[in-house]
Amino acid sequence: YQTKTPGWESAPAVNVTLPPQKNFISSSNNANETGGSFFLELNGDGRTDIYADPANLEAFQNTGNGTFSKIPWNKPFTGRLYNQVLQGPAEAFLLDINSDGLTDALAEPGAYLSNGVNGWIRAPEWDIPTNGGGRVADINGDGLNDFVYARYRSPDFDHLEESTKVVSLNTGHGFEVRQDYSIPIYFSYNSDKDTYQLLDVNGDRFVDIIAVDQTSESSPGSVYLNNGFNGWESTPSAIWKMTLEPFTPTPQPNQWPMDLHPLTRFADVNSDGFIDIIRSYNEMKVYQTIPDTMQINQVYLNNGVNGWTRSSAWENTIPKWFMTYVLDAFPNITTVDLEALIVDINGDDIVDVAESYYGFDPKDVVRPASVATEQLQSKYSRWHQNIYLGKGATPDVLTGIT
């Protein structure tokens, strides 16, 4: 393989167009919850499609030529969609339950399989209790998505104490609760600030547990390694270290204090088969002129042995507004997070970056303070969409055999 320059190519160069007016705005700092549209595989053609939820329930098929076309798609359940972390009992997981390459759903009151044509259909044989504190991943390395539930809630005036840890393995025709599996932590624990993801950090095909405090700019993360037969090690790994450096913003004239809560995302950015770390933060404040130099990026490449090493070469390639905290001088306009999504859009097994949101223009942050709020929304809000395809690596060309 030829190693290309790290980073992503912007939309004009790659000829990919997103459907108009589909939000990728995060409503929380939890993993991969968009509060809007989702990338997923709907129809089994191997290309990443888009499902817009909850606003304007619409499905868009990836045509393979850089565009998306609208198709009918039935959603017979309510609740917002999540693809890794479930926020509450009224929500729905998106995952491939039966390993047919199509995106199914675990929702209240049960499971729904994709028919690959026009929607999800009820499949009671795949039912499993869902609630906040759940995670979906292939726990035992058999290629099937399993369900892990670990939640603790202290008692208060409206509920009893809850302390539950359950691993349900996918058998290929349903889910089986396994009492022999152990979980070292709770994914949901009262006011616990850590967020947890199930990812294979060491390349052994078994998903490990990564814990990161999303509210801290420098808090080190923890890794609980999967032992390969009945769960995870009871304590964080002494070998795999996640040491994240503090963010140091560039001083700006007349700058307000930056409330640094960097977004942390995990993805194989350099296509070497190991999970890397992207951390990014930017902010803009309505009605103030701030130089466009505030974005802070950190990229840590997985060394495949014992942790991650910071890479300045990749940090310089993170697209602008990868994660932006929008502040306002007035309390009656909601503060929002603008968050890019990491996904393989064009099916080349290299992660891409997609941005789509409706709001103030990050490139034009000055607003006349005398204009009424509703006038601001109509005059200065607009749709912003950008696609960045990962450069990754390309195979050498075989010209002959001698």
Tab-separated table of C-alpha atoms in Angstrom:
chain	number	residue	atom	x	y	z
A	1	TYR	CA	0.000	0.000	0.000
A	2	GLN	CA	1.034	3.577	-0.663
A	3	THR	CA	0.744	5.820	2.382
A	4	LYS	CA	-1.005	9.056	1.468
A	5	THR	CA	-1.004	12.329	3.333
A	6	PRO	CA	-3.074	12.049	6.561
A	7	GLY	CA	-6.465	13.673	6.641
A	8	TRP	CA	-9.639	14.182	4.673
A	9	GLU	CA	-10.575	15.729	1.322
A	10	SER	CA	-13.358	18.315	1.262
A	11	ALA	CA	-16.683	17.961	-0.554
A	12	PRO	CA	-15.900	19.899	-3.755
A	13	ALA	CA	-13.025	17.527	-4.416
A	14	VAL	CA	-14.943	14.325	-3.684
A	15	ASN	CA	-18.314	15.094	-5.289
A	16	VAL	CA	-20.565	13.869	-2.464
A	17	THR	CA	-23.829	15.695	-1.773
A	18	LEU	CA	-25.931	15.226	1.376
A	19	PRO	CA	-29.728	15.483	1.210
A	20	PRO	CA	-30.817	18.982	2.235
A	21	GLN	CA	-32.017	19.974	5.692
A	22	LYS	CA	-30.944	16.955	7.751
A	23	ASN	CA	-29.446	17.741	11.154
A	24	PHE	CA	-26.290	16.193	12.574
A	25	ILE	CA	-26.501	18.280	15.754
A	26	SER	CA	-25.728	16.547	19.031
A	27	SER	CA	-28.178	16.998	21.891
A	28	SER	CA	-25.773	15.460	24.399
A	29	ASN	CA	-22.112	14.640	24.847
A	30	ASN	CA	-22.761	10.908	24.910
A	31	ALA	CA	-21.328	8.629	22.309
A	32	ASN	CA	-22.704	8.794	18.780
A	33	GLU	CA	-26.118	10.226	19.675
A	34	THR	CA	-26.921	12.734	16.971
A	35	GLY	CA	-30.353	14.037	17.913
A	36	GLY	CA	-31.017	13.990	14.185
A	37	SER	CA	-30.057	11.945	11.161
A	38	PHE	CA	-28.260	8.600	11.151
A	39	PHE	CA	-25.934	6.872	8.755
A	40	LEU	CA	-26.755	3.178	8.443
A	41	GLU	CA	-27.172	0.331	5.965
A	42	LEU	CA	-30.837	0.073	5.026
A	43	ASN	CA	-31.119	-2.039	1.885
A	44	GLY	CA	-28.139	-4.402	1.825
A	45	ASP	CA	-26.256	-2.923	-1.121
A	46	GLY	CA	-23.118	-2.316	0.957
A	47	ARG	CA	-23.392	1.473	0.807
A	48	THR	CA	-24.085	3.758	3.767
A	49	ASP	CA	-27.598	5.228	3.678
A	50	ILE	CA	-29.229	7.969	5.773
A	51	TYR	CA	-32.291	7.817	8.012
A	52	ALA	CA	-33.577	11.171	9.270
A	53	ASP	CA	-35.033	10.970	12.773
A	54	PRO	CA	-36.848	12.419	14.687
A	55	ALA	CA	-37.600	15.366	12.385
A	56	ASN	CA	-39.075	14.453	8.997
A	57	LEU	CA	-38.909	10.658	9.195
A	58	GLU	CA	-37.286	9.977	5.846
A	59	ALA	CA	-34.875	7.437	4.406
A	60	PHE	CA	-32.276	8.234	1.773
A	61	GLN	CA	-30.577	5.545	-0.289
A	62	ASN	CA	-26.926	5.955	-1.199
A	63	THR	CA	-26.854	5.819	-5.003
A	64	GLY	CA	-23.132	5.141	-5.148
A	65	ASN	CA	-22.429	8.162	-7.335
A	66	GLY	CA	-22.141	10.758	-4.570
A	67	THR	CA	-25.844	11.458	-4.072
A	68	PHE	CA	-28.720	10.177	-1.920
A	69	SER	CA	-32.256	9.516	-3.164
A	70	LYS	CA	-35.368	9.416	-0.975
A	71	ILE	CA	-37.049	6.024	-0.509
A	72	PRO	CA	-40.117	4.954	1.533
A	73	TRP	CA	-39.210	3.464	4.924
A	74	ASN	CA	-41.582	2.346	7.677
A	75	LYS	CA	-40.727	3.008	11.332
A	76	PRO	CA	-43.403	1.165	13.391
A	77	PHE	CA	-42.087	2.337	16.771
A	78	THR	CA	-41.568	5.664	18.520
A	79	GLY	CA	-38.541	7.136	20.216
A	80	ARG	CA	-35.289	8.579	18.992
A	81	LEU	CA	-32.616	6.378	17.504
A	82	TYR	CA	-29.233	5.544	19.027
A	83	ASN	CA	-26.482	3.425	17.502
A	84	GLN	CA	-24.248	2.670	20.502
A	85	VAL	CA	-25.529	4.138	23.755
A	86	LEU	CA	-29.142	3.966	24.906
A	87	GLN	CA	-30.250	7.014	26.875
A	88	GLY	CA	-33.595	5.787	28.209
A	89	PRO	CA	-36.327	3.141	27.952
A	90	ALA	CA	-38.293	5.106	25.352
A	91	GLU	CA	-35.420	5.111	22.872
A	92	ALA	CA	-34.268	2.600	20.262
A	93	PHE	CA	-30.988	0.890	19.427
A	94	LEU	CA	-29.898	0.570	15.823
A	95	LEU	CA	-27.839	-2.542	15.124
A	96	ASP	CA	-27.676	-5.619	12.915
A	97	ILE	CA	-29.426	-8.156	15.147
A	98	ASN	CA	-29.455	-11.214	12.882
A	99	SER	CA	-26.197	-10.647	10.944
A	100	ASP	CA	-27.816	-10.232	7.540
A	101	GLY	CA	-25.994	-6.959	6.852
A	102	LEU	CA	-29.099	-4.829	7.441
A	103	THR	CA	-29.691	-2.359	10.279
A	104	ASP	CA	-32.371	-3.591	12.691
A	105	ALA	CA	-33.773	-1.966	15.842
A	106	LEU	CA	-34.242	-2.865	19.498
A	107	ALA	CA	-37.017	-0.649	20.805
A	108	GLU	CA	-39.921	-0.656	23.197
A	109	PRO	CA	-41.892	-2.851	23.070
A	110	GLY	CA	-39.420	-5.156	21.305
A	111	ALA	CA	-37.251	-6.005	18.321
A	112	TYR	CA	-37.742	-5.005	14.694
A	113	LEU	CA	-35.880	-6.478	11.718
A	114	SER	CA	-35.133	-4.619	8.512
A	115	ASN	CA	-36.734	-6.219	5.474
A	116	GLY	CA	-34.184	-4.505	3.231
A	117	VAL	CA	-36.939	-3.021	1.087
A	118	ASN	CA	-39.185	-0.513	2.824
A	119	GLY	CA	-38.859	-0.620	6.599
A	120	TRP	CA	-38.667	-2.470	9.898
A	121	ILE	CA	-41.023	-5.315	10.814
A	122	ARG	CA	-41.831	-6.732	14.252
A	123	ALA	CA	-39.697	-9.749	15.302
A	124	PRO	CA	-40.708	-10.897	18.825
A	125	GLU	CA	-38.218	-13.790	18.802
A	126	TRP	CA	-35.461	-11.177	19.162
A	127	ASP	CA	-37.043	-9.238	22.050
A	128	ILE	CA	-34.845	-8.127	24.912
A	129	PRO	CA	-35.483	-5.618	27.725
A	130	THR	CA	-33.986	-2.227	26.878
A	131	ASN	CA	-33.247	0.656	29.188
A	132	GLY	CA	-30.723	3.385	29.905
A	133	GLY	CA	-27.332	1.908	30.746
A	134	GLY	CA	-27.205	-0.537	27.851
A	135	ARG	CA	-24.505	-1.109	25.229
A	136	VAL	CA	-24.427	-3.100	21.998
A	137	ALA	CA	-21.330	-4.873	20.664
A	138	ASP	CA	-19.923	-8.292	19.761
A	139	ILE	CA	-18.782	-9.353	23.227
A	140	ASN	CA	-17.450	-12.868	22.547
A	141	GLY	CA	-15.955	-12.439	19.069
A	142	ASP	CA	-18.427	-14.648	17.187
A	143	GLY	CA	-19.502	-11.899	14.770
A	144	LEU	CA	-22.926	-11.370	16.382
A	145	ASN	CA	-24.018	-8.222	18.230
A	146	ASP	CA	-24.694	-8.831	21.920
A	147	PHE	CA	-26.383	-6.649	24.559
A	148	VAL	CA	-24.783	-5.519	27.827
A	149	TYR	CA	-26.762	-3.765	30.562
A	150	ALA	CA	-25.101	-2.276	33.654
A	151	ARG	CA	-26.868	0.381	35.684
A	152	TYR	CA	-26.891	1.625	39.254
A	153	ARG	CA	-29.358	4.132	40.706
A	154	SER	CA	-29.406	5.116	44.350
A	155	PRO	CA	-32.844	5.218	46.000
A	156	ASP	CA	-34.789	8.456	46.163
A	157	PHE	CA	-38.384	9.587	46.568
A	158	ASP	CA	-39.718	8.045	43.351
A	159	HIS	CA	-37.792	4.790	42.845
A	160	LEU	CA	-36.032	2.028	44.731
A	161	GLU	CA	-32.349	1.265	44.528
A	162	GLU	CA	-31.379	-0.406	41.263
A	163	SER	CA	-28.186	-2.396	40.819
A	164	THR	CA	-28.247	-4.530	37.692
A	165	LYS	CA	-25.589	-6.068	35.454
A	166	VAL	CA	-26.669	-8.381	32.631
A	167	VAL	CA	-24.889	-9.797	29.575
A	168	SER	CA	-27.158	-11.202	26.855
A	169	LEU	CA	-25.298	-13.057	24.115
A	170	ASN	CA	-26.659	-13.300	20.593
A	171	THR	CA	-27.178	-16.963	19.654
A	172	GLY	CA	-28.032	-16.286	16.017
A	173	HIS	CA	-31.754	-16.760	16.652
A	174	GLY	CA	-32.282	-14.766	19.849
A	175	PHE	CA	-30.579	-13.491	23.007
A	176	GLU	CA	-29.446	-15.670	25.922
A	177	VAL	CA	-28.699	-14.224	29.373
A	178	ARG	CA	-25.303	-15.403	30.625
A	179	GLN	CA	-24.771	-15.439	34.372
A	180	ASP	CA	-21.099	-16.420	33.979
A	181	TYR	CA	-20.123	-13.079	32.414
A	182	SER	CA	-18.823	-10.276	34.632
A	183	ILE	CA	-18.956	-6.496	34.087
A	184	PRO	CA	-16.476	-4.430	36.153
A	185	ILE	CA	-18.308	-1.092	36.016
A	186	TYR	CA	-21.767	0.446	35.632
A	187	PHE	CA	-22.437	2.163	32.308
A	188	SER	CA	-24.967	4.379	34.079
A	189	TYR	CA	-24.233	5.389	37.666
A	190	ASN	CA	-26.149	8.372	39.054
A	191	SER	CA	-24.026	11.454	38.271
A	192	ASP	CA	-21.020	9.524	36.933
A	193	LYS	CA	-19.336	11.802	34.394
A	194	ASP	CA	-17.553	9.016	32.544
A	195	THR	CA	-18.880	7.780	29.234
A	196	TYR	CA	-18.259	4.178	28.280
A	197	GLN	CA	-17.780	2.545	24.911
A	198	LEU	CA	-17.204	-1.046	23.853
A	199	LEU	CA	-14.297	-1.093	21.395
A	200	ASP	CA	-11.451	-3.463	20.560
A	201	VAL	CA	-8.372	-1.440	21.525
A	202	ASN	CA	-5.699	-4.149	21.192
A	203	GLY	CA	-6.817	-5.900	17.998
A	204	ASP	CA	-7.645	-9.297	19.517
A	205	ARG	CA	-11.245	-9.256	18.134
A	206	PHE	CA	-12.774	-8.898	21.615
A	207	VAL	CA	-14.333	-5.564	22.588
A	208	ASP	CA	-12.844	-3.849	25.599
A	209	ILE	CA	-14.410	-1.141	27.781
A	210	ILE	CA	-13.134	2.427	27.378
A	211	ALA	CA	-14.069	4.983	30.045
A	212	VAL	CA	-13.575	8.715	29.368
A	213	ASP	CA	-14.746	11.762	31.321
A	214	GLN	CA	-16.231	13.967	28.582
A	215	THR	CA	-16.514	16.952	30.936
A	216	SER	CA	-12.781	17.123	31.643
A	217	GLU	CA	-10.167	18.530	29.311
A	218	SER	CA	-7.306	16.435	30.658
A	219	SER	CA	-8.737	13.536	32.662
A	220	PRO	CA	-7.014	10.285	31.651
A	221	GLY	CA	-9.222	7.485	30.410
A	222	SER	CA	-9.310	3.877	31.550
A	223	VAL	CA	-9.313	0.614	29.602
A	224	TYR	CA	-10.809	-2.639	30.875
A	225	LEU	CA	-9.560	-5.484	28.668
A	226	ASN	CA	-11.843	-8.301	27.540
A	227	ASN	CA	-10.481	-11.630	28.795
A	228	GLY	CA	-11.968	-13.526	25.856
A	229	PHE	CA	-14.174	-15.977	27.736
A	230	ASN	CA	-16.408	-14.429	30.433
A	231	GLY	CA	-16.182	-10.662	30.373
A	232	TRP	CA	-13.615	-8.068	31.344
A	233	GLU	CA	-10.769	-7.651	33.799
A	234	SER	CA	-11.985	-6.328	37.136
A	235	THR	CA	-9.550	-3.392	37.200
A	236	PRO	CA	-8.263	-0.983	34.535
A	237	SER	CA	-5.392	-2.306	32.452
A	238	ALA	CA	-1.925	-1.504	33.793
A	239	ILE	CA	-0.521	-1.829	30.261
A	240	TRP	CA	-3.003	0.048	28.102
A	241	LYS	CA	-2.812	3.680	29.160
A	242	MET	CA	-4.917	6.553	27.857
A	243	THR	CA	-3.023	9.693	28.844
A	244	LEU	CA	-4.741	12.726	27.327
A	245	GLU	CA	-2.961	16.069	27.424
A	246	PRO	CA	-4.670	19.306	28.539
A	247	PHE	CA	-6.059	21.629	25.896
A	248	THR	CA	-4.188	24.932	25.573
A	249	PRO	CA	-6.284	27.518	23.719
A	250	THR	CA	-4.637	30.223	21.640
A	251	PRO	CA	-4.915	33.560	23.523
A	252	GLN	CA	-7.366	35.928	21.854
A	253	PRO	CA	-7.860	39.684	22.360
A	254	ASN	CA	-10.897	40.516	24.523
A	255	GLN	CA	-11.712	36.818	24.755
A	256	TRP	CA	-14.236	35.428	27.216
A	257	PRO	CA	-13.087	32.389	29.251
A	258	MET	CA	-13.306	29.174	27.240
A	259	ASP	CA	-15.362	26.463	28.938
A	260	LEU	CA	-13.326	23.613	27.487
A	261	HIS	CA	-15.324	20.397	27.163
A	262	PRO	CA	-13.598	18.695	24.242
A	263	LEU	CA	-15.472	16.121	22.235
A	264	THR	CA	-13.795	12.709	22.328
A	265	ARG	CA	-14.410	10.259	19.506
A	266	PHE	CA	-12.909	6.868	18.707
A	267	ALA	CA	-12.243	5.733	15.132
A	268	ASP	CA	-9.569	4.024	13.057
A	269	VAL	CA	-8.447	7.209	11.302
A	270	ASN	CA	-5.352	5.782	9.599
A	271	SER	CA	-6.886	2.443	8.539
A	272	ASP	CA	-4.356	0.250	10.349
A	273	GLY	CA	-6.993	-1.816	12.149
A	274	PHE	CA	-6.597	-0.134	15.549
A	275	ILE	CA	-8.922	2.356	17.251
A	276	ASP	CA	-7.505	5.887	17.471
A	277	ILE	CA	-8.696	8.923	19.459
A	278	ILE	CA	-9.910	12.293	18.150
A	279	ARG	CA	-10.452	15.188	20.562
A	280	SER	CA	-11.643	18.549	19.303
A	281	TYR	CA	-13.120	21.759	20.642
A	282	ASN	CA	-14.199	25.056	19.128
A	283	GLU	CA	-16.615	27.726	20.213
A	284	MET	CA	-18.264	30.799	18.846
A	285	LYS	CA	-20.247	33.505	20.588
A	286	VAL	CA	-23.099	35.296	18.905
A	287	TYR	CA	-22.707	39.085	18.563
A	288	GLN	CA	-18.940	39.085	19.070
A	289	THR	CA	-16.048	39.208	16.638
A	290	ILE	CA	-13.615	36.407	17.397
A	291	PRO	CA	-10.725	35.395	15.107
A	292	ASP	CA	-11.171	32.057	13.380
A	293	THR	CA	-8.235	30.482	15.219
A	294	MET	CA	-9.890	28.992	18.291
A	295	GLN	CA	-10.304	25.350	17.278
A	296	ILE	CA	-8.146	22.950	19.278
A	297	ASN	CA	-7.490	19.418	18.001
A	298	GLN	CA	-5.762	16.396	19.450
A	299	VAL	CA	-5.296	13.073	17.645
A	300	TYR	CA	-3.803	10.026	19.339
A	301	LEU	CA	-2.842	7.073	17.132
A	302	ASN	CA	-3.092	3.567	18.563
A	303	ASN	CA	0.350	1.939	18.642
A	304	GLY	CA	-1.136	-1.567	18.804
A	305	VAL	CA	0.929	-2.472	21.868
A	306	ASN	CA	0.109	-0.453	24.962
A	307	GLY	CA	-1.761	2.738	24.173
A	308	TRP	CA	-1.913	5.869	22.064
A	309	THR	CA	0.665	8.378	20.819
A	310	ARG	CA	-0.202	11.940	19.936
A	311	SER	CA	0.109	12.786	16.213
A	312	SER	CA	0.521	16.403	15.145
A	313	ALA	CA	0.317	15.358	11.481
A	314	TRP	CA	-3.272	14.202	11.953
A	315	GLU	CA	-4.256	17.073	14.244
A	316	ASN	CA	-3.691	19.582	11.465
A	317	THR	CA	-6.169	17.745	9.227
A	318	ILE	CA	-9.270	17.753	11.471
A	319	PRO	CA	-12.015	19.631	9.552
A	320	LYS	CA	-13.097	23.021	10.838
A	321	TRP	CA	-16.074	23.005	13.230
A	322	PHE	CA	-15.626	19.283	13.974
A	323	MET	CA	-17.107	20.069	17.380
A	324	THR	CA	-18.289	23.598	18.145
A	325	TYR	CA	-19.887	24.946	21.303
A	326	VAL	CA	-22.256	27.774	20.344
A	327	LEU	CA	-22.616	30.410	23.049
A	328	ASP	CA	-25.084	33.286	23.157
A	329	ALA	CA	-25.147	36.662	24.838
A	330	PHE	CA	-28.852	36.295	25.628
A	331	PRO	CA	-30.460	33.543	27.722
A	332	ASN	CA	-33.497	33.029	25.483
A	333	ILE	CA	-31.568	31.323	22.687
A	334	THR	CA	-30.563	27.734	23.403
A	335	THR	CA	-26.880	26.874	23.459
A	336	VAL	CA	-26.148	24.053	21.027
A	337	ASP	CA	-23.304	21.723	20.108
A	338	LEU	CA	-22.427	21.346	16.448
A	339	GLU	CA	-20.952	17.900	15.977
A	340	ALA	CA	-19.589	16.160	12.906
A	341	LEU	CA	-20.271	12.456	12.391
A	342	ILE	CA	-17.552	9.898	11.658
A	343	VAL	CA	-18.702	7.278	9.157
A	344	ASP	CA	-17.591	5.419	6.035
A	345	ILE	CA	-19.798	7.103	3.440
A	346	ASN	CA	-18.408	5.721	0.194
A	347	GLY	CA	-17.738	2.105	1.199
A	348	ASP	CA	-13.938	2.132	0.917
A	349	ASP	CA	-13.421	1.046	4.575
A	350	ILE	CA	-11.869	4.441	5.398
A	351	VAL	CA	-13.643	6.717	7.881
A	352	ASP	CA	-15.086	9.970	6.546
A	353	VAL	CA	-16.450	13.092	8.258
A	354	ALA	CA	-19.916	14.574	7.671
A	355	GLU	CA	-21.247	17.900	8.958
A	356	SER	CA	-24.862	18.996	8.599
A	357	TYR	CA	-26.717	21.449	10.804
A	358	TYR	CA	-29.083	24.408	10.775
A	359	GLY	CA	-28.055	27.480	12.695
A	360	PHE	CA	-25.795	30.485	12.801
A	361	ASP	CA	-22.921	30.517	10.360
A	362	PRO	CA	-19.682	29.615	12.175
A	363	LYS	CA	-17.770	31.561	9.546
A	364	ASP	CA	-19.785	34.724	10.246
A	365	VAL	CA	-20.099	35.052	14.011
A	366	VAL	CA	-20.887	38.782	14.217
A	367	ARG	CA	-24.580	39.580	14.815
A	368	PRO	CA	-26.175	42.998	15.393
A	369	ALA	CA	-27.335	42.920	19.021
A	370	SER	CA	-30.221	45.264	18.244
A	371	VAL	CA	-31.983	42.715	16.034
A	372	ALA	CA	-34.809	40.755	17.668
A	373	THR	CA	-34.279	37.069	18.389
A	374	GLU	CA	-36.831	35.837	15.845
A	375	GLN	CA	-35.300	38.077	13.197
A	376	LEU	CA	-31.887	36.693	14.008
A	377	GLN	CA	-33.126	33.156	13.583
A	378	SER	CA	-34.665	33.853	10.187
A	379	LYS	CA	-31.968	36.161	8.837
A	380	TYR	CA	-28.776	34.603	10.116
A	381	SER	CA	-29.642	30.901	10.396
A	382	ARG	CA	-28.998	28.685	7.418
A	383	TRP	CA	-28.112	25.112	6.480
A	384	HIS	CA	-24.459	24.121	6.509
A	385	GLN	CA	-23.343	20.813	5.041
A	386	ASN	CA	-19.840	19.512	4.431
A	387	ILE	CA	-18.437	16.110	3.480
A	388	TYR	CA	-14.800	15.143	3.987
A	389	LEU	CA	-13.665	11.780	2.616
A	390	GLY	CA	-10.766	10.041	4.347
A	391	LYS	CA	-7.590	9.852	2.303
A	392	GLY	CA	-6.292	6.738	4.030
A	393	ALA	CA	-4.055	4.452	1.985
A	394	THR	CA	-4.305	3.196	-1.599
A	395	PRO	CA	-3.078	-0.167	-2.949
A	396	ASP	CA	-0.141	-0.251	-5.333
A	397	VAL	CA	-0.956	-1.101	-8.926
A	398	LEU	CA	0.055	-4.574	-10.101
A	399	THR	CA	1.468	-4.140	-13.594
A	400	GLY	CA	2.727	-7.656	-14.223
A	401	ILE	CA	4.103	-10.923	-12.873
A	402	THR	CA	7.453	-12.317	-13.960
